[in-house]
Amino acid sequence: MEDRYMGDSIERKNIHGFAAMVVIAVLLLRNFLLIHSWQDFIAVTVLPSLPIISTILIWRICLFLSELPHAIDICSGSYLTLLKRTMFFNSASKVVILITIALFPTLFQEFSLNETFLRIVQLYGLSPWLFSLCASFLIFIVCRWEECVTWEALTMKRLDGLDYGSGMAHSFFHGYLKLILPAKGDNNKSLRDRINDYIEKENLTDEHFPVKKLIVFIPRSGYSHPTFSDVPSQKASDRDVEPAERLQDHLRDRAGTRARCYRGGAYRVRVRSGNQVSALYAIAEYATSVLTFREAYSTGSHEAGRLREHKHDVTSNFYRTLRYLIDHDPDCRDLVALIYFDDEDLSTGKDVISLLQEFLLQNCTALP
């Protein structure tokens, strides 16, 4: 059934493209039969493309300038990368533009040495120009002249939650966070109550647990270590983060699975403030959705290449949508903290462990 729907979609696209090419051929054939001079035909065919190409270039430049303030978020501050994302043309558009440029000498010769534009209008009328203008416009539509990474990223943001990243965020929020964070009126306690039970069970104090929330890390690359103890900066003999006793299991019947188990990973984190070294506790994990997305675009599937092109856009949209969902949900708002970070920017010298330590210290009123 899915193959049939996918086949129908591809077939419709092919039909639309074929219909447009037929119309283009008819328009150009009409001009070819009307105009007897080969040079006149080239001039009438090429000239209407020039304002369209100029408009495309101006539009791309405006698009680049509009995205400059967001260069840090989009491509880690690399203006060259942003320029490549914006000024990229697909193969079909490149061919059309190169053919138009290659015919410039003939066009220049025709209008500068032989006849003027008004002379050609007097000979053939305005209809050839109108037909060529329509044909040129259709050619660039078929070639998808607007197609570039920056434009596609903006289009995803305008889909109002229908883009890939927003879909991941809704799935992660409604299919995970909403299930494990607040109390649902059954035997399962809220995350905060389970943390309080944990503090009492382990003979800790509130100072040991400065953040009574689920801390979710969202790496820009999507790469997630199996556990925080597996981060390369953690030496086996001197670790700042160690697994602690986990929270009470959260059991819930879900999607045909009885007593599905959701476990909260507790970690003992060593922090330093001046000369004082203390052990704090936190419930932290990576957002599994971005890891799954990374695994999806790392495969050899047909869509993997396009997903890889927009990996940062998808992850950014995931964070933005998830942030919005959490902020507007009174049950989850105070039970989760999101930390979105660029793990590909090595200039900061910070990894997920240092970010976790900083976050705990910022929310710690007094070290135990």
Short mmCIF file of C-alpha atoms in Angstrom, two decimals:
data_model
loop_
_atom_site.label_atom_id
_atom_site.label_comp_id
_atom_site.label_asym_id
_atom_site.label_seq_id
_atom_site.Cartn_x
_atom_site.Cartn_y
_atom_site.Cartn_z
CA MET A 1 0.00 0.00 0.00
CA GLU A 2 2.79 2.45 0.95
CA ASP A 3 4.70 1.61 -2.22
CA ARG A 4 1.59 2.35 -4.26
CA TYR A 5 1.12 5.76 -2.62
CA MET A 6 4.79 6.61 -3.10
CA GLY A 7 4.60 5.49 -6.70
CA ASP A 8 1.51 7.64 -7.28
CA SER A 9 3.30 10.68 -5.85
CA ILE A 10 6.33 10.19 -8.08
CA GLU A 11 4.09 9.58 -11.09
CA ARG A 12 2.18 12.83 -10.47
CA LYS A 13 5.45 14.76 -10.29
CA ASN A 14 6.58 13.21 -13.56
CA ILE A 15 3.27 14.06 -15.23
CA HIS A 16 3.47 17.69 -14.09
CA GLY A 17 7.04 18.00 -15.33
CA PHE A 18 6.19 16.37 -18.66
CA ALA A 19 3.18 18.66 -19.14
CA ALA A 20 5.31 21.74 -18.47
CA MET A 21 7.96 20.58 -20.95
CA VAL A 22 5.29 20.05 -23.61
CA VAL A 23 4.01 23.60 -23.10
CA ILE A 24 7.57 24.96 -23.29
CA ALA A 25 8.21 23.04 -26.52
CA VAL A 26 4.98 24.33 -28.07
CA LEU A 27 5.81 27.95 -27.18
CA LEU A 28 9.34 27.74 -28.57
CA LEU A 29 8.19 25.85 -31.67
CA ARG A 30 5.64 28.55 -32.37
CA ASN A 31 8.41 31.18 -32.29
CA PHE A 32 10.69 29.01 -34.41
CA LEU A 33 8.05 28.71 -37.13
CA LEU A 34 7.28 32.43 -37.00
CA ILE A 35 10.83 33.79 -37.00
CA HIS A 36 12.87 32.99 -40.08
CA SER A 37 16.23 34.33 -38.90
CA TRP A 38 18.23 32.03 -36.65
CA GLN A 39 19.88 34.98 -34.91
CA ASP A 40 16.51 36.62 -34.34
CA PHE A 41 15.17 33.39 -32.86
CA ILE A 42 18.10 33.15 -30.43
CA ALA A 43 17.68 36.79 -29.45
CA VAL A 44 13.95 36.47 -28.86
CA THR A 45 14.45 33.22 -26.93
CA VAL A 46 17.35 34.30 -24.71
CA LEU A 47 16.55 37.91 -23.90
CA PRO A 48 13.44 37.21 -21.75
CA SER A 49 15.59 34.92 -19.58
CA LEU A 50 17.87 37.78 -18.55
CA PRO A 51 15.42 39.61 -16.25
CA ILE A 52 14.42 36.28 -14.70
CA ILE A 53 18.04 35.33 -14.02
CA SER A 54 18.74 38.81 -12.66
CA THR A 55 15.72 38.57 -10.37
CA ILE A 56 16.87 35.16 -9.13
CA LEU A 57 20.36 36.47 -8.31
CA ILE A 58 18.98 39.54 -6.53
CA TRP A 59 16.58 37.33 -4.57
CA ARG A 60 19.42 35.00 -3.55
CA ILE A 61 21.52 37.97 -2.39
CA CYS A 62 18.61 39.32 -0.33
CA LEU A 63 18.12 35.85 1.13
CA PHE A 64 21.79 35.72 2.10
CA LEU A 65 21.67 39.17 3.72
CA SER A 66 18.52 38.29 5.66
CA GLU A 67 20.21 35.21 7.11
CA LEU A 68 23.46 36.95 8.08
CA PRO A 69 22.28 37.77 11.64
CA HIS A 70 21.55 34.07 12.16
CA ALA A 71 24.86 32.78 10.80
CA ILE A 72 26.01 31.62 14.25
CA ASP A 73 22.94 29.46 14.77
CA ILE A 74 22.76 28.21 11.19
CA CYS A 75 26.37 27.37 10.38
CA SER A 76 28.47 28.12 13.47
CA GLY A 77 29.27 31.64 12.29
CA SER A 78 30.81 30.59 8.96
CA TYR A 79 29.71 33.18 6.39
CA LEU A 80 31.29 31.14 3.61
CA THR A 81 29.12 28.16 4.51
CA LEU A 82 26.06 30.39 4.58
CA LEU A 83 26.99 31.78 1.16
CA LYS A 84 27.30 28.26 -0.26
CA ARG A 85 23.96 27.29 1.25
CA THR A 86 22.28 30.32 -0.31
CA MET A 87 23.96 30.57 -3.73
CA PHE A 88 23.72 26.88 -4.53
CA PHE A 89 22.03 26.04 -7.85
CA ASN A 90 20.95 22.56 -8.83
CA SER A 91 22.30 20.97 -12.00
CA ALA A 92 19.30 21.83 -14.19
CA SER A 93 19.39 25.52 -13.23
CA LYS A 94 23.14 25.65 -13.83
CA VAL A 95 22.71 24.24 -17.34
CA VAL A 96 20.04 26.82 -18.23
CA ILE A 97 22.11 29.71 -16.88
CA LEU A 98 25.28 28.53 -18.66
CA ILE A 99 23.45 28.14 -21.98
CA THR A 100 22.04 31.66 -21.62
CA ILE A 101 25.50 33.07 -20.89
CA ALA A 102 27.01 31.13 -23.81
CA LEU A 103 24.51 32.73 -26.19
CA PHE A 104 25.36 36.25 -25.01
CA PRO A 105 27.77 36.98 -27.91
CA THR A 106 25.09 36.22 -30.49
CA LEU A 107 22.59 38.31 -28.58
CA PHE A 108 25.02 41.22 -28.27
CA GLN A 109 25.89 41.10 -31.94
CA GLU A 110 22.24 41.02 -32.97
CA PHE A 111 21.16 44.04 -30.99
CA SER A 112 24.26 46.18 -31.27
CA LEU A 113 25.21 45.74 -34.92
CA ASN A 114 22.24 44.61 -36.93
CA GLU A 115 18.88 45.54 -35.52
CA THR A 116 17.44 47.11 -32.43
CA PHE A 117 14.84 45.71 -30.13
CA LEU A 118 12.19 47.93 -31.71
CA ARG A 119 13.14 46.66 -35.14
CA ILE A 120 12.48 43.06 -34.09
CA VAL A 121 9.18 44.12 -32.56
CA GLN A 122 8.22 45.74 -35.86
CA LEU A 123 9.14 42.58 -37.76
CA TYR A 124 7.51 39.97 -35.53
CA GLY A 125 5.30 41.82 -33.07
CA LEU A 126 5.18 41.37 -29.30
CA SER A 127 3.80 37.85 -29.27
CA PRO A 128 7.21 36.10 -29.69
CA TRP A 129 8.54 37.98 -26.67
CA LEU A 130 5.52 37.04 -24.58
CA PHE A 131 5.76 33.38 -25.62
CA SER A 132 9.48 33.31 -24.83
CA LEU A 133 8.92 34.99 -21.48
CA CYS A 134 6.33 32.35 -20.55
CA ALA A 135 8.64 29.57 -21.77
CA SER A 136 11.59 30.95 -19.77
CA PHE A 137 9.48 31.23 -16.65
CA LEU A 138 8.26 27.65 -17.02
CA ILE A 139 11.81 26.43 -17.62
CA PHE A 140 13.01 27.90 -14.34
CA ILE A 141 9.98 26.52 -12.52
CA VAL A 142 10.68 23.04 -13.87
CA CYS A 143 14.35 23.45 -12.92
CA ARG A 144 13.27 24.57 -9.42
CA TRP A 145 15.40 27.69 -9.50
CA GLU A 146 14.52 28.57 -5.89
CA GLU A 147 16.03 25.32 -4.63
CA CYS A 148 18.86 25.93 -2.19
CA VAL A 149 19.59 24.77 1.34
CA THR A 150 18.78 28.15 2.91
CA TRP A 151 15.42 28.42 1.17
CA GLU A 152 14.49 24.86 2.11
CA ALA A 153 15.41 25.58 5.74
CA LEU A 154 13.17 28.65 5.78
CA THR A 155 10.39 26.64 4.17
CA MET A 156 10.62 24.06 6.94
CA LYS A 157 10.20 26.79 9.56
CA ARG A 158 7.05 28.02 7.81
CA LEU A 159 5.35 24.63 7.82
CA ASP A 160 3.81 25.28 11.25
CA GLY A 161 4.86 22.02 12.86
CA LEU A 162 4.77 19.81 9.77
CA ASP A 163 8.55 19.73 9.29
CA TYR A 164 10.78 16.82 10.29
CA GLY A 165 12.28 18.46 13.38
CA SER A 166 8.91 19.57 14.77
CA GLY A 167 7.53 16.08 14.24
CA MET A 168 10.43 14.67 16.24
CA ALA A 169 9.76 17.21 19.01
CA HIS A 170 6.06 16.34 19.25
CA SER A 171 6.89 12.64 19.36
CA PHE A 172 9.51 13.13 22.08
CA PHE A 173 7.25 15.41 24.12
CA HIS A 174 3.93 13.57 23.88
CA GLY A 175 5.39 10.08 23.63
CA TYR A 176 7.95 10.40 26.41
CA LEU A 177 8.16 13.58 28.51
CA LYS A 178 4.41 13.87 29.09
CA LEU A 179 4.36 10.25 30.23
CA ILE A 180 7.22 10.26 32.73
CA LEU A 181 7.38 13.80 34.14
CA PRO A 182 3.99 14.76 35.64
CA ALA A 183 1.78 12.65 37.87
CA LYS A 184 -1.14 11.09 36.00
CA GLY A 185 -3.35 10.23 38.96
CA ASP A 186 -2.30 6.58 39.00
CA ASN A 187 0.35 4.71 40.98
CA ASN A 188 3.18 6.50 39.19
CA LYS A 189 4.59 9.56 40.91
CA SER A 190 5.81 12.73 39.26
CA LEU A 191 9.51 13.14 38.60
CA ARG A 192 9.90 15.59 41.47
CA ASP A 193 8.26 13.18 43.93
CA ARG A 194 10.51 10.36 42.76
CA ILE A 195 13.56 12.60 43.21
CA ASN A 196 12.44 13.44 46.76
CA ASP A 197 12.01 9.73 47.47
CA TYR A 198 15.49 9.16 46.06
CA ILE A 199 16.98 11.83 48.32
CA GLU A 200 15.38 10.24 51.36
CA LYS A 201 16.39 6.73 50.34
CA GLU A 202 20.04 7.66 49.71
CA ASN A 203 20.29 9.84 52.85
CA LEU A 204 21.00 12.97 50.82
CA THR A 205 19.94 16.57 51.25
CA ASP A 206 18.33 19.05 48.89
CA GLU A 207 21.76 20.62 48.38
CA HIS A 208 22.92 17.37 46.81
CA PHE A 209 20.14 17.64 44.21
CA PRO A 210 20.15 21.30 43.10
CA VAL A 211 18.12 20.63 39.93
CA LYS A 212 15.03 18.53 40.53
CA LYS A 213 14.33 18.23 36.84
CA LEU A 214 15.14 15.98 33.95
CA ILE A 215 18.12 17.58 32.19
CA VAL A 216 17.94 16.85 28.46
CA PHE A 217 20.99 17.54 26.30
CA ILE A 218 20.47 18.24 22.60
CA PRO A 219 23.78 18.11 20.70
CA ARG A 220 23.77 19.94 17.39
CA SER A 221 25.41 17.02 15.60
CA GLY A 222 22.94 14.53 17.07
CA TYR A 223 25.74 12.34 18.40
CA SER A 224 25.06 10.94 21.86
CA HIS A 225 27.30 8.82 24.06
CA PRO A 226 25.73 5.66 25.50
CA THR A 227 26.21 7.11 29.01
CA PHE A 228 27.80 10.28 30.32
CA SER A 229 30.57 8.14 31.78
CA ASP A 230 31.57 7.25 28.21
CA VAL A 231 32.46 10.83 27.27
CA PRO A 232 36.14 10.83 26.14
CA SER A 233 37.11 13.48 28.69
CA GLN A 234 36.22 11.07 31.50
CA LYS A 235 39.31 9.07 32.38
CA ALA A 236 38.67 5.73 33.96
CA SER A 237 40.76 6.61 37.02
CA ASP A 238 39.48 10.14 37.57
CA ARG A 239 35.88 10.59 36.46
CA ASP A 240 33.80 13.65 37.20
CA VAL A 241 30.58 11.81 36.38
CA GLU A 242 29.64 8.38 37.65
CA PRO A 243 26.39 6.43 37.46
CA ALA A 244 24.42 6.44 40.70
CA GLU A 245 21.47 4.39 41.86
CA ARG A 246 18.64 4.97 39.43
CA LEU A 247 15.26 6.40 40.31
CA GLN A 248 12.24 4.26 40.97
CA ASP A 249 11.07 2.68 37.72
CA HIS A 250 8.11 4.31 36.02
CA LEU A 251 5.77 1.61 34.66
CA ARG A 252 3.02 2.36 32.20
CA ASP A 253 0.89 0.38 29.76
CA ARG A 254 1.65 1.86 26.37
CA ALA A 255 0.78 0.95 22.78
CA GLY A 256 0.08 -2.71 23.46
CA THR A 257 3.01 -3.19 25.83
CA ARG A 258 2.06 -3.92 29.41
CA ALA A 259 4.08 -2.30 32.19
CA ARG A 260 6.54 -0.63 29.85
CA CYS A 261 9.46 0.52 31.99
CA TYR A 262 10.79 4.08 31.88
CA ARG A 263 13.97 4.54 33.92
CA GLY A 264 15.59 7.75 35.03
CA GLY A 265 19.37 7.71 34.91
CA ALA A 266 20.84 9.35 38.01
CA TYR A 267 24.45 10.55 37.96
CA ARG A 268 26.87 11.63 40.64
CA VAL A 269 28.66 14.72 39.35
CA ARG A 270 31.80 16.14 40.89
CA VAL A 271 31.90 19.94 40.79
CA ARG A 272 34.46 22.48 41.91
CA SER A 273 33.89 25.92 43.38
CA GLY A 274 37.13 27.54 44.41
CA ASN A 275 39.02 25.03 46.50
CA GLN A 276 35.90 23.08 47.41
CA VAL A 277 35.01 19.86 45.62
CA SER A 278 31.54 18.42 46.09
CA ALA A 279 29.41 15.65 44.66
CA LEU A 280 26.04 16.69 43.27
CA TYR A 281 23.33 14.51 41.79
CA ALA A 282 21.35 14.97 38.60
CA ILE A 283 18.90 13.16 36.34
CA ALA A 284 20.31 13.70 32.86
CA GLU A 285 20.09 12.15 29.42
CA TYR A 286 20.41 12.93 25.74
CA ALA A 287 17.38 13.52 23.54
CA THR A 288 17.12 10.14 21.87
CA SER A 289 15.19 11.63 18.94
CA VAL A 290 18.23 13.49 17.61
CA LEU A 291 20.34 10.34 17.91
CA THR A 292 17.74 8.43 15.91
CA PHE A 293 17.76 11.22 13.34
CA ARG A 294 21.56 11.03 13.10
CA GLU A 295 21.31 7.29 12.51
CA ALA A 296 18.71 7.94 9.80
CA TYR A 297 20.85 10.36 7.80
CA SER A 298 23.95 8.19 8.26
CA THR A 299 22.40 5.33 6.30
CA GLY A 300 22.55 4.79 2.57
CA SER A 301 18.84 5.34 1.99
CA HIS A 302 17.47 7.53 -0.79
CA GLU A 303 16.55 10.33 1.61
CA ALA A 304 19.78 10.23 3.65
CA GLY A 305 21.58 12.78 1.49
CA ARG A 306 18.84 15.40 1.83
CA LEU A 307 18.54 14.75 5.55
CA ARG A 308 22.30 15.18 5.91
CA GLU A 309 22.15 18.54 4.14
CA HIS A 310 19.59 19.78 6.65
CA LYS A 311 20.82 18.00 9.77
CA HIS A 312 21.47 21.24 11.65
CA ASP A 313 18.18 22.76 10.53
CA VAL A 314 16.23 19.71 11.68
CA THR A 315 17.98 19.61 15.06
CA SER A 316 17.43 23.34 15.54
CA ASN A 317 13.73 23.02 14.69
CA PHE A 318 13.49 20.08 17.08
CA TYR A 319 14.88 22.16 19.93
CA ARG A 320 12.78 25.22 19.08
CA THR A 321 9.52 23.27 18.92
CA LEU A 322 10.31 21.20 22.01
CA ARG A 323 11.14 24.38 23.92
CA TYR A 324 7.79 25.86 22.91
CA LEU A 325 5.84 22.73 23.90
CA ILE A 326 7.48 22.59 27.32
CA ASP A 327 7.09 26.30 28.04
CA HIS A 328 3.36 26.14 27.26
CA ASP A 329 2.62 23.01 29.28
CA PRO A 330 2.02 23.76 32.98
CA ASP A 331 2.52 20.11 33.97
CA CYS A 332 5.98 19.79 32.41
CA ARG A 333 7.28 23.35 32.48
CA ASP A 334 9.08 23.00 35.82
CA LEU A 335 10.15 19.38 35.43
CA VAL A 336 12.56 19.49 32.48
CA ALA A 337 15.54 21.60 31.44
CA LEU A 338 16.84 21.66 27.87
CA ILE A 339 20.49 22.31 27.02
CA TYR A 340 21.10 22.79 23.30
CA PHE A 341 24.79 23.02 22.45
CA ASP A 342 27.13 22.97 19.47
CA ASP A 343 29.29 19.92 20.05
CA GLU A 344 31.01 20.45 16.69
CA ASP A 345 32.53 23.79 17.74
CA LEU A 346 35.82 22.72 19.30
CA SER A 347 36.92 26.32 19.96
CA THR A 348 34.80 26.51 23.13
CA GLY A 349 36.70 23.65 24.76
CA LYS A 350 33.49 22.48 26.44
CA ASP A 351 31.88 19.08 26.25
CA VAL A 352 28.64 17.75 27.68
CA ILE A 353 30.27 17.07 31.07
CA SER A 354 31.50 20.63 31.56
CA LEU A 355 28.08 21.93 30.51
CA LEU A 356 26.41 19.68 33.06
CA GLN A 357 28.78 20.84 35.80
CA GLU A 358 28.21 24.50 34.94
CA PHE A 359 24.45 24.07 34.90
CA LEU A 360 24.43 22.42 38.32
CA LEU A 361 26.68 25.09 39.82
CA GLN A 362 24.49 27.86 38.41
CA ASN A 363 21.45 26.37 40.12
CA CYS A 364 23.20 25.46 43.36
CA THR A 365 22.64 27.84 46.28
CA ALA A 366 25.15 26.09 48.54
CA LEU A 367 27.46 23.15 48.06
CA PRO A 368 26.87 20.21 50.41
#
